[in-house]
Amino acid sequence: MQDLDDLVKSDLTRLEKLTENFRWFNSHYENLKKEYTRQHVVVEG
């Protein structure tokens, strides 16, 4: 079983990755919107 420190580090790592993904999406949003007008797009991070 993981101890509390490991869980906190794991959650922090996931939160940092999620933040990076949102920043990437936000910085590319306008270009994606233009390139894929009226289409569904999946972005895997």
JSON list of N, CA and C in Angstrom, two decimals:
[
{"chain": "A", "resi": 1, "resn": "MET", "atom": "N", "xyz": [0.83, -1.18, 0.00]},
{"chain": "A", "resi": 1, "resn": "MET", "atom": "CA", "xyz": [0.00, 0.00, 0.00]},
{"chain": "A", "resi": 1, "resn": "MET", "atom": "C", "xyz": [0.88, 1.24, 0.00]},
{"chain": "A", "resi": 2, "resn": "GLN", "atom": "N", "xyz": [0.48, 2.23, -0.81]},
{"chain": "A", "resi": 2, "resn": "GLN", "atom": "CA", "xyz": [1.25, 3.47, -0.88]},
{"chain": "A", "resi": 2, "resn": "GLN", "atom": "C", "xyz": [1.06, 4.27, 0.40]},
{"chain": "A", "resi": 3, "resn": "ASP", "atom": "N", "xyz": [2.13, 4.92, 0.80]},
{"chain": "A", "resi": 3, "resn": "ASP", "atom": "CA", "xyz": [1.95, 5.81, 1.95]},
{"chain": "A", "resi": 3, "resn": "ASP", "atom": "C", "xyz": [1.45, 7.17, 1.46]},
{"chain": "A", "resi": 4, "resn": "LEU", "atom": "N", "xyz": [1.09, 8.02, 2.39]},
{"chain": "A", "resi": 4, "resn": "LEU", "atom": "CA", "xyz": [0.48, 9.31, 2.06]},
{"chain": "A", "resi": 4, "resn": "LEU", "atom": "C", "xyz": [1.38, 10.18, 1.20]},
{"chain": "A", "resi": 5, "resn": "ASP", "atom": "N", "xyz": [2.68, 10.18, 1.46]},
{"chain": "A", "resi": 5, "resn": "ASP", "atom": "CA", "xyz": [3.61, 10.99, 0.65]},
{"chain": "A", "resi": 5, "resn": "ASP", "atom": "C", "xyz": [3.60, 10.56, -0.80]},
{"chain": "A", "resi": 6, "resn": "ASP", "atom": "N", "xyz": [3.56, 9.25, -1.04]},
{"chain": "A", "resi": 6, "resn": "ASP", "atom": "CA", "xyz": [3.53, 8.75, -2.42]},
{"chain": "A", "resi": 6, "resn": "ASP", "atom": "C", "xyz": [2.24, 9.16, -3.12]},
{"chain": "A", "resi": 7, "resn": "LEU", "atom": "N", "xyz": [1.14, 9.10, -2.40]},
{"chain": "A", "resi": 7, "resn": "LEU", "atom": "CA", "xyz": [-0.15, 9.50, -2.99]},
{"chain": "A", "resi": 7, "resn": "LEU", "atom": "C", "xyz": [-0.15, 10.98, -3.33]},
{"chain": "A", "resi": 8, "resn": "VAL", "atom": "N", "xyz": [0.38, 11.79, -2.44]},
{"chain": "A", "resi": 8, "resn": "VAL", "atom": "CA", "xyz": [0.43, 13.23, -2.68]},
{"chain": "A", "resi": 8, "resn": "VAL", "atom": "C", "xyz": [1.31, 13.53, -3.88]},
{"chain": "A", "resi": 9, "resn": "LYS", "atom": "N", "xyz": [2.46, 12.88, -3.97]},
{"chain": "A", "resi": 9, "resn": "LYS", "atom": "CA", "xyz": [3.36, 13.10, -5.12]},
{"chain": "A", "resi": 9, "resn": "LYS", "atom": "C", "xyz": [2.69, 12.66, -6.41]},
{"chain": "A", "resi": 10, "resn": "SER", "atom": "N", "xyz": [2.00, 11.53, -6.37]},
{"chain": "A", "resi": 10, "resn": "SER", "atom": "CA", "xyz": [1.31, 11.03, -7.55]},
{"chain": "A", "resi": 10, "resn": "SER", "atom": "C", "xyz": [0.21, 12.00, -7.99]},
{"chain": "A", "resi": 11, "resn": "ASP", "atom": "N", "xyz": [-0.57, 12.48, -7.03]},
{"chain": "A", "resi": 11, "resn": "ASP", "atom": "CA", "xyz": [-1.63, 13.44, -7.36]},
{"chain": "A", "resi": 11, "resn": "ASP", "atom": "C", "xyz": [-1.05, 14.74, -7.88]},
{"chain": "A", "resi": 12, "resn": "LEU", "atom": "N", "xyz": [0.04, 15.19, -7.29]},
{"chain": "A", "resi": 12, "resn": "LEU", "atom": "CA", "xyz": [0.69, 16.42, -7.73]},
{"chain": "A", "resi": 12, "resn": "LEU", "atom": "C", "xyz": [1.21, 16.27, -9.16]},
{"chain": "A", "resi": 13, "resn": "THR", "atom": "N", "xyz": [1.79, 15.12, -9.46]},
{"chain": "A", "resi": 13, "resn": "THR", "atom": "CA", "xyz": [2.28, 14.86, -10.81]},
{"chain": "A", "resi": 13, "resn": "THR", "atom": "C", "xyz": [1.13, 14.90, -11.81]},
{"chain": "A", "resi": 14, "resn": "ARG", "atom": "N", "xyz": [0.03, 14.28, -11.47]},
{"chain": "A", "resi": 14, "resn": "ARG", "atom": "CA", "xyz": [-1.15, 14.29, -12.36]},
{"chain": "A", "resi": 14, "resn": "ARG", "atom": "C", "xyz": [-1.69, 15.71, -12.55]},
{"chain": "A", "resi": 15, "resn": "LEU", "atom": "N", "xyz": [-1.72, 16.47, -11.47]},
{"chain": "A", "resi": 15, "resn": "LEU", "atom": "CA", "xyz": [-2.21, 17.85, -11.56]},
{"chain": "A", "resi": 15, "resn": "LEU", "atom": "C", "xyz": [-1.29, 18.70, -12.43]},
{"chain": "A", "resi": 16, "resn": "GLU", "atom": "N", "xyz": [0.01, 18.51, -12.31]},
{"chain": "A", "resi": 16, "resn": "GLU", "atom": "CA", "xyz": [0.96, 19.25, -13.15]},
{"chain": "A", "resi": 16, "resn": "GLU", "atom": "C", "xyz": [0.78, 18.89, -14.61]},
{"chain": "A", "resi": 17, "resn": "LYS", "atom": "N", "xyz": [0.59, 17.61, -14.91]},
{"chain": "A", "resi": 17, "resn": "LYS", "atom": "CA", "xyz": [0.38, 17.18, -16.30]},
{"chain": "A", "resi": 17, "resn": "LYS", "atom": "C", "xyz": [-0.93, 17.76, -16.84]},
{"chain": "A", "resi": 18, "resn": "LEU", "atom": "N", "xyz": [-1.98, 17.74, -16.04]},
{"chain": "A", "resi": 18, "resn": "LEU", "atom": "CA", "xyz": [-3.25, 18.31, -16.46]},
{"chain": "A", "resi": 18, "resn": "LEU", "atom": "C", "xyz": [-3.10, 19.80, -16.74]},
{"chain": "A", "resi": 19, "resn": "THR", "atom": "N", "xyz": [-2.37, 20.50, -15.91]},
{"chain": "A", "resi": 19, "resn": "THR", "atom": "CA", "xyz": [-2.12, 21.93, -16.11]},
{"chain": "A", "resi": 19, "resn": "THR", "atom": "C", "xyz": [-1.37, 22.17, -17.41]},
{"chain": "A", "resi": 20, "resn": "GLU", "atom": "N", "xyz": [-0.34, 21.36, -17.68]},
{"chain": "A", "resi": 20, "resn": "GLU", "atom": "CA", "xyz": [0.41, 21.48, -18.93]},
{"chain": "A", "resi": 20, "resn": "GLU", "atom": "C", "xyz": [-0.51, 21.25, -20.13]},
{"chain": "A", "resi": 21, "resn": "ASN", "atom": "N", "xyz": [-1.38, 20.25, -20.03]},
{"chain": "A", "resi": 21, "resn": "ASN", "atom": "CA", "xyz": [-2.30, 19.95, -21.13]},
{"chain": "A", "resi": 21, "resn": "ASN", "atom": "C", "xyz": [-3.28, 21.08, -21.38]},
{"chain": "A", "resi": 22, "resn": "PHE", "atom": "N", "xyz": [-3.82, 21.66, -20.31]},
{"chain": "A", "resi": 22, "resn": "PHE", "atom": "CA", "xyz": [-4.73, 22.79, -20.48]},
{"chain": "A", "resi": 22, "resn": "PHE", "atom": "C", "xyz": [-4.02, 23.99, -21.08]},
{"chain": "A", "resi": 23, "resn": "ARG", "atom": "N", "xyz": [-2.80, 24.23, -20.66]},
{"chain": "A", "resi": 23, "resn": "ARG", "atom": "CA", "xyz": [-2.04, 25.35, -21.23]},
{"chain": "A", "resi": 23, "resn": "ARG", "atom": "C", "xyz": [-1.79, 25.13, -22.72]},
{"chain": "A", "resi": 24, "resn": "TRP", "atom": "N", "xyz": [-1.44, 23.91, -23.09]},
{"chain": "A", "resi": 24, "resn": "TRP", "atom": "CA", "xyz": [-1.20, 23.60, -24.51]},
{"chain": "A", "resi": 24, "resn": "TRP", "atom": "C", "xyz": [-2.51, 23.82, -25.29]},
{"chain": "A", "resi": 25, "resn": "PHE", "atom": "N", "xyz": [-3.59, 23.25, -24.78]},
{"chain": "A", "resi": 25, "resn": "PHE", "atom": "CA", "xyz": [-4.87, 23.38, -25.47]},
{"chain": "A", "resi": 25, "resn": "PHE", "atom": "C", "xyz": [-5.27, 24.84, -25.62]},
{"chain": "A", "resi": 26, "resn": "ASN", "atom": "N", "xyz": [-5.13, 25.60, -24.56]},
{"chain": "A", "resi": 26, "resn": "ASN", "atom": "CA", "xyz": [-5.48, 27.01, -24.59]},
{"chain": "A", "resi": 26, "resn": "ASN", "atom": "C", "xyz": [-4.63, 27.78, -25.60]},
{"chain": "A", "resi": 27, "resn": "SER", "atom": "N", "xyz": [-3.35, 27.49, -25.69]},
{"chain": "A", "resi": 27, "resn": "SER", "atom": "CA", "xyz": [-2.48, 28.21, -26.61]},
{"chain": "A", "resi": 27, "resn": "SER", "atom": "C", "xyz": [-2.69, 27.79, -28.07]},
{"chain": "A", "resi": 28, "resn": "HIS", "atom": "N", "xyz": [-3.29, 26.64, -28.30]},
{"chain": "A", "resi": 28, "resn": "HIS", "atom": "CA", "xyz": [-3.52, 26.15, -29.66]},
{"chain": "A", "resi": 28, "resn": "HIS", "atom": "C", "xyz": [-4.99, 26.21, -30.08]},
{"chain": "A", "resi": 29, "resn": "TYR", "atom": "N", "xyz": [-5.84, 26.66, -29.18]},
{"chain": "A", "resi": 29, "resn": "TYR", "atom": "CA", "xyz": [-7.28, 26.61, -29.42]},
{"chain": "A", "resi": 29, "resn": "TYR", "atom": "C", "xyz": [-7.72, 27.32, -30.70]},
{"chain": "A", "resi": 30, "resn": "GLU", "atom": "N", "xyz": [-7.26, 28.52, -30.91]},
{"chain": "A", "resi": 30, "resn": "GLU", "atom": "CA", "xyz": [-7.70, 29.28, -32.09]},
{"chain": "A", "resi": 30, "resn": "GLU", "atom": "C", "xyz": [-7.29, 28.59, -33.39]},
{"chain": "A", "resi": 31, "resn": "ASN", "atom": "N", "xyz": [-6.08, 28.07, -33.45]},
{"chain": "A", "resi": 31, "resn": "ASN", "atom": "CA", "xyz": [-5.63, 27.36, -34.65]},
{"chain": "A", "resi": 31, "resn": "ASN", "atom": "C", "xyz": [-6.42, 26.08, -34.85]},
{"chain": "A", "resi": 32, "resn": "LEU", "atom": "N", "xyz": [-6.68, 25.35, -33.79]},
{"chain": "A", "resi": 32, "resn": "LEU", "atom": "CA", "xyz": [-7.48, 24.12, -33.90]},
{"chain": "A", "resi": 32, "resn": "LEU", "atom": "C", "xyz": [-8.89, 24.45, -34.38]},
{"chain": "A", "resi": 33, "resn": "LYS", "atom": "N", "xyz": [-9.45, 25.52, -33.85]},
{"chain": "A", "resi": 33, "resn": "LYS", "atom": "CA", "xyz": [-10.80, 25.92, -34.22]},
{"chain": "A", "resi": 33, "resn": "LYS", "atom": "C", "xyz": [-10.88, 26.26, -35.71]},
{"chain": "A", "resi": 34, "resn": "LYS", "atom": "N", "xyz": [-9.86, 26.94, -36.23]},
{"chain": "A", "resi": 34, "resn": "LYS", "atom": "CA", "xyz": [-9.84, 27.29, -37.65]},
{"chain": "A", "resi": 34, "resn": "LYS", "atom": "C", "xyz": [-9.62, 26.07, -38.53]},
{"chain": "A", "resi": 35, "resn": "GLU", "atom": "N", "xyz": [-8.69, 25.22, -38.13]},
{"chain": "A", "resi": 35, "resn": "GLU", "atom": "CA", "xyz": [-8.33, 24.07, -38.96]},
{"chain": "A", "resi": 35, "resn": "GLU", "atom": "C", "xyz": [-9.39, 22.98, -38.95]},
{"chain": "A", "resi": 36, "resn": "TYR", "atom": "N", "xyz": [-10.12, 22.84, -37.88]},
{"chain": "A", "resi": 36, "resn": "TYR", "atom": "CA", "xyz": [-11.10, 21.75, -37.75]},
{"chain": "A", "resi": 36, "resn": "TYR", "atom": "C", "xyz": [-12.50, 22.29, -37.50]},
{"chain": "A", "resi": 37, "resn": "THR", "atom": "N", "xyz": [-12.89, 23.27, -38.30]},
{"chain": "A", "resi": 37, "resn": "THR", "atom": "CA", "xyz": [-14.20, 23.89, -38.17]},
{"chain": "A", "resi": 37, "resn": "THR", "atom": "C", "xyz": [-15.31, 22.84, -38.25]},
{"chain": "A", "resi": 38, "resn": "ARG", "atom": "N", "xyz": [-16.21, 22.90, -37.27]},
{"chain": "A", "resi": 38, "resn": "ARG", "atom": "CA", "xyz": [-17.39, 22.03, -37.22]},
{"chain": "A", "resi": 38, "resn": "ARG", "atom": "C", "xyz": [-17.02, 20.55, -37.22]},
{"chain": "A", "resi": 39, "resn": "GLN", "atom": "N", "xyz": [-15.89, 20.21, -36.62]},
{"chain": "A", "resi": 39, "resn": "GLN", "atom": "CA", "xyz": [-15.47, 18.82, -36.51]},
{"chain": "A", "resi": 39, "resn": "GLN", "atom": "C", "xyz": [-15.21, 18.49, -35.05]},
{"chain": "A", "resi": 40, "resn": "HIS", "atom": "N", "xyz": [-15.35, 17.23, -34.72]},
{"chain": "A", "resi": 40, "resn": "HIS", "atom": "CA", "xyz": [-14.98, 16.77, -33.38]},
{"chain": "A", "resi": 40, "resn": "HIS", "atom": "C", "xyz": [-13.49, 16.43, -33.41]},
{"chain": "A", "resi": 41, "resn": "VAL", "atom": "N", "xyz": [-12.78, 16.87, -32.40]},
{"chain": "A", "resi": 41, "resn": "VAL", "atom": "CA", "xyz": [-11.34, 16.66, -32.34]},
{"chain": "A", "resi": 41, "resn": "VAL", "atom": "C", "xyz": [-10.99, 16.07, -30.98]},
{"chain": "A", "resi": 42, "resn": "VAL", "atom": "N", "xyz": [-10.14, 15.06, -31.00]},
{"chain": "A", "resi": 42, "resn": "VAL", "atom": "CA", "xyz": [-9.64, 14.47, -29.75]},
{"chain": "A", "resi": 42, "resn": "VAL", "atom": "C", "xyz": [-8.17, 14.82, -29.64]},
{"chain": "A", "resi": 43, "resn": "VAL", "atom": "N", "xyz": [-7.80, 15.35, -28.50]},
{"chain": "A", "resi": 43, "resn": "VAL", "atom": "CA", "xyz": [-6.40, 15.67, -28.24]},
{"chain": "A", "resi": 43, "resn": "VAL", "atom": "C", "xyz": [-5.95, 14.77, -27.11]},
{"chain": "A", "resi": 44, "resn": "GLU", "atom": "N", "xyz": [-4.97, 13.94, -27.38]},
{"chain": "A", "resi": 44, "resn": "GLU", "atom": "CA", "xyz": [-4.46, 13.02, -26.36]},
{"chain": "A", "resi": 44, "resn": "GLU", "atom": "C", "xyz": [-3.18, 13.57, -25.78]},
{"chain": "A", "resi": 45, "resn": "GLY", "atom": "N", "xyz": [-3.11, 13.58, -24.47]},
{"chain": "A", "resi": 45, "resn": "GLY", "atom": "CA", "xyz": [-1.94, 14.14, -23.81]},
{"chain": "A", "resi": 45, "resn": "GLY", "atom": "C", "xyz": [-1.18, 13.18, -22.99]}
]
